[in-house]
Amino acid sequence: MTARPTAPDYSSLDPCVHCGFCLPACPTYLATGDESDSPRGRIVLMRALERGEIGADDAALLQHLDACLGCLGCEPVCPSGVGYGRGIQTAREQLFARRGPSPLAAAVLGVFRRDRVWRPAFTVARWLRATGLPRVLAGGGRAGFGMGMLAASAPATARGGAPGRRLARPSAAAAAPTVALFRGCVMDTLFGHVHDATRRTLEANGYRVVEVEGQVCCGALHEHAGDRAAAESLARSNVEALAGSADWIVVNSAGCGALLKAYGHLLGTEAATELAGRVRDVSELLADRGPRPGGELPLEVAYDAPCHLQHAQRVHAAPLAVLGAVPGLRLRLLPSSDKCCGSAGIYSVLRPDMARAVLDLKIQSFAQADPRPDVVATGNPGCLMQIGAGLRAAGLAIRVVHPVELLDESYRRAKIYG
Ligand code: SF4
Ligand code: SF4
């Protein structure tokens, strides 16, 4: 007897009472003003899909569900506790199974499936970045914006370290808690300087950082797109590679961290659940130790919360504690600091116009800030590149860095690294 396929589970949407409190929290609704681009409107569409009243190939349904950033900004403001994220994930998996990805999405997701494809591709991008051309060619058009994204991935200082560099030596006392660095794909190739800052700041706070070979892309881009099989395959490889590696698995990319923490749910195995329980964002591990204060950095810094850190992982205070350990740093939260930047995995590649419309709302708040920040700090590669490109396109001379880069620079000034 063959097992009957299980029906897609939309029960997390059951508590919705259609009050509309979520509408002002939704970046796509704010950008278009269209109810169908709001959480409430999308819930109505998903329910109609569930009941078979709308087909999985309905153009309007696809347009409005595809336009969702998956930022989860609608969840914390919902008084009924609707699990919007689980609902849209169910819809995406249902639609992916039915129609497959678009050719562009298939190509991008295919690149991230294989280390031997994305690593050379991002290595070439890093060489291009090193020529300085992306900085010169950055602008507001589509090509210029892409150049701005690449330029924004560069180390903020010449001392940023060699991208992708592996740790050269064992660190800290043998009895210190051990931390395995999750390297990822974009982080490992374009943000090696953030990995280096992560290692140094963790060591300065009493952790011993260890290297683990055999890691692959976390699978978040695939999961986000509804390609569950690819996400599961990548997750299984990481669970195998990282099993028993250290007391903690540290992640400095909010999007990767959110999925690694959900590996237990994704794979449903004991090993995946055990691993997920050891995953921490770098800010959480640092905040657990204070972190120790560094030297003075007299900067106006606007913190911008990545959606997958604040909403998916519910990490709010730890990044502020990291920045609070830098004497002289004046920390600010601008009105748009909790709103999505429009990056959202591969969303900005697939839907560049909506991504830019969402980003523009945030860029406006930087432009209008008084005093204007010197630096924006945010802990996710997509946000770093998207916001950085947006600032360049708007002609705003504001640097974008990961919070650990500021703590790292502060430790250098205090000569903590010797
Ligand atoms: S998702 Fe929550 S906030 Fe939005 S309409 Fe439904 S009950 Fe109201
Ligand atoms: S996940 Fe983000 S874009 Fe999607 S409905 Fe919720 S708030 Fe809007």
PDB file of C-alpha atoms in Angstrom, residues 152 154 156 374-378 383-385 387-389 391 398-402 405:
ATOM      1  CA  ALA A 152      30.236  47.223   0.054  1.00  0.00           C
ATOM      2  CA  ALA A 154      35.160  45.036   1.069  1.00  0.00           C
ATOM      3  CA  ALA A 156      36.362  48.859   5.840  1.00  0.00           C
ATOM      4  CA  ASP A 374      29.251  57.749  10.223  1.00  0.00           C
ATOM      5  CA  VAL A 375      28.655  54.017  10.180  1.00  0.00           C
ATOM      6  CA  VAL A 376      25.772  51.554   9.842  1.00  0.00           C
ATOM      7  CA  ALA A 377      26.345  48.272  11.697  1.00  0.00           C
ATOM      8  CA  THR A 378      24.449  45.142  10.697  1.00  0.00           C
ATOM      9  CA  CYS A 383      22.120  43.450   4.468  1.00  0.00           C
ATOM     10  CA  LEU A 384      25.718  44.721   4.434  1.00  0.00           C
ATOM     11  CA  MET A 385      25.795  44.628   0.643  1.00  0.00           C
ATOM     12  CA  ILE A 387      22.432  48.790   2.430  1.00  0.00           C
ATOM     13  CA  GLY A 388      25.983  49.598   1.327  1.00  0.00           C
ATOM     14  CA  ALA A 389      24.934  49.724  -2.328  1.00  0.00           C
ATOM     15  CA  LEU A 391      23.966  54.348   0.418  1.00  0.00           C
ATOM     16  CA  ILE A 398      28.302  56.219   5.319  1.00  0.00           C
ATOM     17  CA  ARG A 399      30.279  53.009   5.884  1.00  0.00           C
ATOM     18  CA  VAL A 400      28.485  49.708   6.504  1.00  0.00           C
ATOM     19  CA  VAL A 401      30.210  47.151   8.721  1.00  0.00           C
ATOM     20  CA  HIS A 402      29.490  44.069  10.787  1.00  0.00           C
ATOM     21  CA  GLU A 405      34.398  44.715  12.985  1.00  0.00           C
TER      22      GLU A 405
END
